[in-house]
mmCIF file of C-alpha atoms and ligand atoms in Angstrom:
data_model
loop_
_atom_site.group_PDB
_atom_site.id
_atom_site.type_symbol
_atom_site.label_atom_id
_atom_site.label_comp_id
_atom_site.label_asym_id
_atom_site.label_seq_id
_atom_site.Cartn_x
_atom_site.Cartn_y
_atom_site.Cartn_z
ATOM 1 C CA UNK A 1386 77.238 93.934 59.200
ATOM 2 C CA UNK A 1387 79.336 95.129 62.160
ATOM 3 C CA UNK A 1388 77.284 97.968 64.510
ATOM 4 C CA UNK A 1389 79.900 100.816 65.566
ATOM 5 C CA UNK A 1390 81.271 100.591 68.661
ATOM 6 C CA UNK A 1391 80.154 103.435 71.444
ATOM 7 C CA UNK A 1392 82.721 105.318 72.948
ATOM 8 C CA UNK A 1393 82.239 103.297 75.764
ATOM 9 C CA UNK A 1394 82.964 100.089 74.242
ATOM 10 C CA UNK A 1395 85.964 101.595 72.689
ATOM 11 C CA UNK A 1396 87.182 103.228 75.911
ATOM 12 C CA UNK A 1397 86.624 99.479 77.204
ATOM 13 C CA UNK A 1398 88.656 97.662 74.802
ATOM 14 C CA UNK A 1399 91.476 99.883 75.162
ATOM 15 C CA UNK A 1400 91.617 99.438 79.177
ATOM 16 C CA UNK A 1401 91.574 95.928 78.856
ATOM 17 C CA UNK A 1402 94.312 96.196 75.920
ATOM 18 C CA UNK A 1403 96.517 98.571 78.412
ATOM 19 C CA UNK A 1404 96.082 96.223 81.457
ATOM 20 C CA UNK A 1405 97.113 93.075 79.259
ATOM 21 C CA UNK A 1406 100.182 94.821 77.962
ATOM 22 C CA UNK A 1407 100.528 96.142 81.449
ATOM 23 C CA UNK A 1408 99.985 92.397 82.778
ATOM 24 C CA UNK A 1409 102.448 91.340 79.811
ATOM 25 C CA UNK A 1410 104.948 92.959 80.284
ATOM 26 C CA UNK A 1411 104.977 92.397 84.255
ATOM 27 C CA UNK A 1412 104.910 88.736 83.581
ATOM 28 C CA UNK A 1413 108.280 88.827 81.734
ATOM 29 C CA UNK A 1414 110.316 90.888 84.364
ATOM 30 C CA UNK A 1415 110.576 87.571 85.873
ATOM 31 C CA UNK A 1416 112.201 85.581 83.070
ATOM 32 C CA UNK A 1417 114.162 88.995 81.380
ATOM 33 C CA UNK A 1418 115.617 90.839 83.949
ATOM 34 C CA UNK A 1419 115.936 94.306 81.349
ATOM 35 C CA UNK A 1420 111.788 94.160 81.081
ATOM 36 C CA UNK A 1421 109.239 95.970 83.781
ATOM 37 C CA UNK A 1422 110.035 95.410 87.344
ATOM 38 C CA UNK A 1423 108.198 97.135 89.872
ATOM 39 C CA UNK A 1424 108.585 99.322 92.904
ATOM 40 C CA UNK A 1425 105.573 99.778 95.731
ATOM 41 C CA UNK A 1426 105.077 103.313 96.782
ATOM 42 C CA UNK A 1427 102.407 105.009 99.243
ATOM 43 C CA UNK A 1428 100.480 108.133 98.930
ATOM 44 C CA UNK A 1429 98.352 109.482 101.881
ATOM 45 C CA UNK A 1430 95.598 112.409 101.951
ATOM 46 C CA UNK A 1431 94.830 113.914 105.583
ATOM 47 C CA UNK A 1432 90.944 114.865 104.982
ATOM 48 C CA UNK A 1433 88.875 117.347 107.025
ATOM 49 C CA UNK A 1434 85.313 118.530 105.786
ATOM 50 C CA UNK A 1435 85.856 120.900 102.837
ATOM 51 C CA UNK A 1436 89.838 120.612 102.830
ATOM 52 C CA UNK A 1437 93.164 118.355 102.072
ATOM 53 C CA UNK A 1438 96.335 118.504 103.650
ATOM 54 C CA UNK A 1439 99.116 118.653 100.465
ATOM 55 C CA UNK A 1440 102.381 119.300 100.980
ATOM 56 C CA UNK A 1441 105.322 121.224 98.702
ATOM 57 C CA UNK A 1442 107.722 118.581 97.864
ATOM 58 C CA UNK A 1443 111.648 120.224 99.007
ATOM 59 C CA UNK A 1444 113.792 117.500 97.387
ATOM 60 C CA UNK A 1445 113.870 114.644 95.243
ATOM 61 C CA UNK A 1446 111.075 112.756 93.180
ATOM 62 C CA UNK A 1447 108.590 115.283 92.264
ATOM 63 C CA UNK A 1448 110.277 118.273 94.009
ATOM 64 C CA UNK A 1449 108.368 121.736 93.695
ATOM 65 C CA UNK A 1450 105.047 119.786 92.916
ATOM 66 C CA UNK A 1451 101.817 120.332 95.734
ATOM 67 C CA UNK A 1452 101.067 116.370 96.751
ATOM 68 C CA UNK A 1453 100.112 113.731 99.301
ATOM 69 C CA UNK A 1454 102.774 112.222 101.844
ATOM 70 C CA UNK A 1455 104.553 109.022 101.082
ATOM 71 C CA UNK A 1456 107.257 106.874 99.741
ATOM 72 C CA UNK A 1457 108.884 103.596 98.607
ATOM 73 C CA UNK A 1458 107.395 100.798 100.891
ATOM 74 C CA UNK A 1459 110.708 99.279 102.616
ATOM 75 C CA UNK A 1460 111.483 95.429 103.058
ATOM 76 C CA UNK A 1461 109.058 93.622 105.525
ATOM 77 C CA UNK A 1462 106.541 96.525 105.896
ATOM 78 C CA UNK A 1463 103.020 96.270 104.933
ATOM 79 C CA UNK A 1464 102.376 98.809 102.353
ATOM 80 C CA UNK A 1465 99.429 100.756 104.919
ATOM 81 C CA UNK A 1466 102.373 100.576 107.596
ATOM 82 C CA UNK A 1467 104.828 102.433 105.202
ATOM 83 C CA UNK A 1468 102.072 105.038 104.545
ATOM 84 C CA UNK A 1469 101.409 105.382 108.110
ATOM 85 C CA UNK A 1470 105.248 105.557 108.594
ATOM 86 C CA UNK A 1471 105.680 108.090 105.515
ATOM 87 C CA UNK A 1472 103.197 110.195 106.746
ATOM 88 C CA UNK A 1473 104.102 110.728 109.842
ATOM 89 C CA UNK A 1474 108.182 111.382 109.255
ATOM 90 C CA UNK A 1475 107.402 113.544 105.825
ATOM 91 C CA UNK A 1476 104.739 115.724 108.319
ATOM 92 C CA UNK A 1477 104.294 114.688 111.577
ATOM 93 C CA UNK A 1478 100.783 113.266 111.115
ATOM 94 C CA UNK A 1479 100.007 110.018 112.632
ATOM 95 C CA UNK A 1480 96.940 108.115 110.876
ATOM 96 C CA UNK A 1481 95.053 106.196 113.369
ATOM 97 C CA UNK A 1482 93.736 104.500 110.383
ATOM 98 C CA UNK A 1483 93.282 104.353 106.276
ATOM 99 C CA UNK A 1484 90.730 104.081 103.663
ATOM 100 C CA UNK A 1485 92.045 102.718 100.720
ATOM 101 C CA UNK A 1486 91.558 104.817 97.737
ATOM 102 C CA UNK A 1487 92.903 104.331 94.420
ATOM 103 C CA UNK A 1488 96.047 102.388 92.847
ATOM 104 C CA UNK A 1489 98.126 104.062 90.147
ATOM 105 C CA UNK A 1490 100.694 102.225 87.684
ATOM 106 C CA UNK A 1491 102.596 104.570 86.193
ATOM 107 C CA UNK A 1492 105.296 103.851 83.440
ATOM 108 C CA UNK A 1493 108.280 106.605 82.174
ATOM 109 C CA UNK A 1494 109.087 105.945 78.728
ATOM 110 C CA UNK A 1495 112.610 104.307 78.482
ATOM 111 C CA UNK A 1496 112.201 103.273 82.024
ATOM 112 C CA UNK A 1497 111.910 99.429 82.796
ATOM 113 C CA UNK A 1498 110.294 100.451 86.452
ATOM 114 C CA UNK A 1499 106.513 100.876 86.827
ATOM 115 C CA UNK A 1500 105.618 102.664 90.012
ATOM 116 C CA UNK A 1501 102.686 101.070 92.063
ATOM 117 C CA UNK A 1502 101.547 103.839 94.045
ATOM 118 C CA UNK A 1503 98.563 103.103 96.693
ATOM 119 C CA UNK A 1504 96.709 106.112 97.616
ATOM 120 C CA UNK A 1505 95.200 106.181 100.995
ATOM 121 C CA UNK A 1506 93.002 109.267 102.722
ATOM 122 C CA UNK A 1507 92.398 109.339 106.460
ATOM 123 C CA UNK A 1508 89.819 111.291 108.322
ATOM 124 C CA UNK A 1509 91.574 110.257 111.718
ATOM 125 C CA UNK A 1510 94.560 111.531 112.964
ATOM 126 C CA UNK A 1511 96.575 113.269 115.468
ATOM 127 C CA UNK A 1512 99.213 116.150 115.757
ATOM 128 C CA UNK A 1513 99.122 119.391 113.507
ATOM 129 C CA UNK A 1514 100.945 118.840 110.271
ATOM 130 C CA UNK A 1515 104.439 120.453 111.001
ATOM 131 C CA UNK A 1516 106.796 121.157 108.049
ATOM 132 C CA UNK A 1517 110.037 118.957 107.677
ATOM 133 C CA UNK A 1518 112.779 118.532 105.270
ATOM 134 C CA UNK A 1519 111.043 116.761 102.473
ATOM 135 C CA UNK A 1520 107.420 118.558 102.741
ATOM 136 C CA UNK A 1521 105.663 121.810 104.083
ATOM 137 C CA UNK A 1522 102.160 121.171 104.229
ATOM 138 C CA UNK A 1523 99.312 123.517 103.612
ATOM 139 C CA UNK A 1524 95.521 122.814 103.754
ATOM 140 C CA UNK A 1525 93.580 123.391 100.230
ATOM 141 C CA UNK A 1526 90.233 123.977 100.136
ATOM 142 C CA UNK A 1527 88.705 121.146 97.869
ATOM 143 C CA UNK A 1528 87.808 123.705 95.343
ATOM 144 C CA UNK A 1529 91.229 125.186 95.352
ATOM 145 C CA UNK A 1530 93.194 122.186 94.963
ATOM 146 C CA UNK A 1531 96.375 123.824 92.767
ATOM 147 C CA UNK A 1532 96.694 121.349 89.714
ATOM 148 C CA UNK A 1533 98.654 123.572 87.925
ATOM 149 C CA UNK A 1534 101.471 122.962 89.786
ATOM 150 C CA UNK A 1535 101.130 119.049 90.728
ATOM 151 C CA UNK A 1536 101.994 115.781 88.962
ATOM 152 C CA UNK A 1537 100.009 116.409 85.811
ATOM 153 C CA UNK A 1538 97.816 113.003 86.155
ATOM 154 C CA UNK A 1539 96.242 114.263 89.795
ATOM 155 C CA UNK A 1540 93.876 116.832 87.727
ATOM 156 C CA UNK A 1541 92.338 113.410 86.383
ATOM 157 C CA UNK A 1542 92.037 111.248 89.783
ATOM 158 C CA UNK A 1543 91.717 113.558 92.746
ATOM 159 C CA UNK A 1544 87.761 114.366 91.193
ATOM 160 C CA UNK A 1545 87.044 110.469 92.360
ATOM 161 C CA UNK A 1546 89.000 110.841 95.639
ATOM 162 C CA UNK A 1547 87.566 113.886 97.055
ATOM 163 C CA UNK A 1548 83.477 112.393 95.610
ATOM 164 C CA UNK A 1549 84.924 109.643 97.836
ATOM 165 C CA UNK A 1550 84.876 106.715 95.132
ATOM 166 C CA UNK A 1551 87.551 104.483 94.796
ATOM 167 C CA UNK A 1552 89.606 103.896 91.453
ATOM 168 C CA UNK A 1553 92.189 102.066 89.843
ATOM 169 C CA UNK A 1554 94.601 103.975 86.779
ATOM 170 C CA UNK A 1555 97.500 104.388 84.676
ATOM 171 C CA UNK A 1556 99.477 106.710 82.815
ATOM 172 C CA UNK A 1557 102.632 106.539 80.723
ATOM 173 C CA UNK A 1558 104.467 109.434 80.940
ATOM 174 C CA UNK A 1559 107.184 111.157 78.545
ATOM 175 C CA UNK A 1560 109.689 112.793 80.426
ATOM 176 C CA UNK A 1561 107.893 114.962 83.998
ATOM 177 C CA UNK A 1562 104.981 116.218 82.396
ATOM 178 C CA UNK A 1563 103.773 114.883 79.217
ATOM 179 C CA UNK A 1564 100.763 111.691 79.264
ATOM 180 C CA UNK A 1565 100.861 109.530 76.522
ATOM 181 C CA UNK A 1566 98.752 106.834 77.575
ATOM 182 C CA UNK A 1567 95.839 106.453 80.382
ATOM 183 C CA UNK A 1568 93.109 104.911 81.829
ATOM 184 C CA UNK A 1569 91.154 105.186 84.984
ATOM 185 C CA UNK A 1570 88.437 103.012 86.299
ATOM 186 C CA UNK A 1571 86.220 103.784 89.153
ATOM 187 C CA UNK A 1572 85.016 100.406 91.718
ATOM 188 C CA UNK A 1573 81.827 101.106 92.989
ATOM 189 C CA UNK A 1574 82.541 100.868 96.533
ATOM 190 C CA UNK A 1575 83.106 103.585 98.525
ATOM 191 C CA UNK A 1576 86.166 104.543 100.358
ATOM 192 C CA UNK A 1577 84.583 105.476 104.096
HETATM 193 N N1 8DG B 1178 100.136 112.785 93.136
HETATM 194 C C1 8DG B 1178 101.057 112.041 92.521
HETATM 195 N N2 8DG B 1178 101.972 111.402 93.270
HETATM 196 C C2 8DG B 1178 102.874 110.690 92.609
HETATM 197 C C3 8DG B 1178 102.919 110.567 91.238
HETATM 198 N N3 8DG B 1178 103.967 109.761 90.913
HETATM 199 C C4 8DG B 1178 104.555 109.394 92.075
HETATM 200 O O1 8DG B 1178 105.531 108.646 92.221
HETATM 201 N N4 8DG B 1178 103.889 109.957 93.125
HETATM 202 C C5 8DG B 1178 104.174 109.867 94.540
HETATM 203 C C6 8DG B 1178 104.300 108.492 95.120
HETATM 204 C C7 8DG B 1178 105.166 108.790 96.341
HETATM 205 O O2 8DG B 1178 104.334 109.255 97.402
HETATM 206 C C8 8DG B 1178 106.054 109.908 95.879
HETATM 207 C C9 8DG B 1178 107.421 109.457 95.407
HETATM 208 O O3 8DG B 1178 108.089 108.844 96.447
HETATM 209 P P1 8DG B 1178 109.581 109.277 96.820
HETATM 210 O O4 8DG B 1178 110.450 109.038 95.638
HETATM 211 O O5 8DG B 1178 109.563 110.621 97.435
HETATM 212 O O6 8DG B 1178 109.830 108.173 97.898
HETATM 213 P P2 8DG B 1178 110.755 108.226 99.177
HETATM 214 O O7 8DG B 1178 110.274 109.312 100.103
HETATM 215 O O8 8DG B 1178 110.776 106.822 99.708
HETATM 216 O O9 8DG B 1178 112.086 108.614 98.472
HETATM 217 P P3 8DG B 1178 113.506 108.912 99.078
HETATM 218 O O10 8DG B 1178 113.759 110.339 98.642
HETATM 219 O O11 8DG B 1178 113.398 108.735 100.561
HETATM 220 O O12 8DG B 1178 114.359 107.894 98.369
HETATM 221 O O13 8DG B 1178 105.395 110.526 94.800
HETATM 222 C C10 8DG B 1178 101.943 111.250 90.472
HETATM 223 O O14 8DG B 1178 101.924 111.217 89.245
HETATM 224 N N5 8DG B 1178 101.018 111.972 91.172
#
């Protein structure tokens, strides 16, 4: 007789099923041209001990959502380059370096594009964040990060990024705020 599955085994089989119809349906862009392509995009955390630099998006993609700084990676650039070069036009920041922490694929229903986004944190900067037209940052207290009034996925992954563990996810989203789908896995190493 077949034993149960645990709910670990179950929440197992249905990453692996997500990242093969993920993996699928990547594979195809490049023989159907209406299937999943997909677009490279940065997100960057400024750290200090006890607080995180987020900044209220003015315009565009995500506008009047608390968030990280960052953008589509442009032709030719490595992707830590265009988060170094997103952070520092979005608020001023420059990174002196990155830890890599977590890599998101997100899908929109009815939308052939999955966004790639590689979140970075830095501990090592300089300048004062300085508010521009896309962002004005504020510093949050870890403990007062506002979720309510970010991307609705961040409530799910920032908990690994701020214990300093690195991850990988994805979420299919209806619409701006509804999740359909997810997974996150955290890697064992650690981000600094
Ligand atoms: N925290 C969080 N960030 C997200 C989510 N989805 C998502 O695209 N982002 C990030 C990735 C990017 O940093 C940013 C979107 O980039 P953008 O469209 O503003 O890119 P950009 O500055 O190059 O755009 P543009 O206006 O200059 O064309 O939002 C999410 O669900 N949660």
């Amino acid at each position: 007789m077949e034993r149960a599955l645990s709910t670990e085994e179950i929440k197992k089989e249905r990453h692996q099923e997500n990242e093969k119809a993920l993996r699928d349906k990547l594979m195809s862009s490049s023989h159907q041209s209406s299937m999943a392509m997909k677009k490279v995009l940065t997100l960057v955390f400024v750290r200090e001990p006890g607080r995180i630099l987020l900044g209220m998006k003015k315009r565009g993609f995500g506008q009047g959502r608390w968030n990280g700084f960052g953008g589509k990676v442009e032709k030719g650039e490595s992707i830590t380059d265009g988060a170094k070069r997103e952070l520092l036009e979005e608020c001023g920041v420059t990174a002196k370096s990155l830890n890599e922490v977590g890599l998101i694929n997100f899908e929109f229903v009815g939308d052939p594009v999955i966004l790639e986004v590689h979140v970075f944190d830095t501990w090592d900067y300089m300048n004062s964040p300085v508010e521009t037209e896309e962002m004005r940052p504020q510093w949050y207290g870890e403990k007062e990060v506002p979720f309510g009034e970010m991307w609705p996925d961040d409530e799910y992954w920032f908990p690994h990024m701020l214990n300093g563990k690195k991850f990988e996810a994805y979420y299919k989203f209806e619409g701006m705020d509804k999740i359909l789908d997810s997974w996150i896995k955290e890697k064992t190493e650690q981000t600094s």
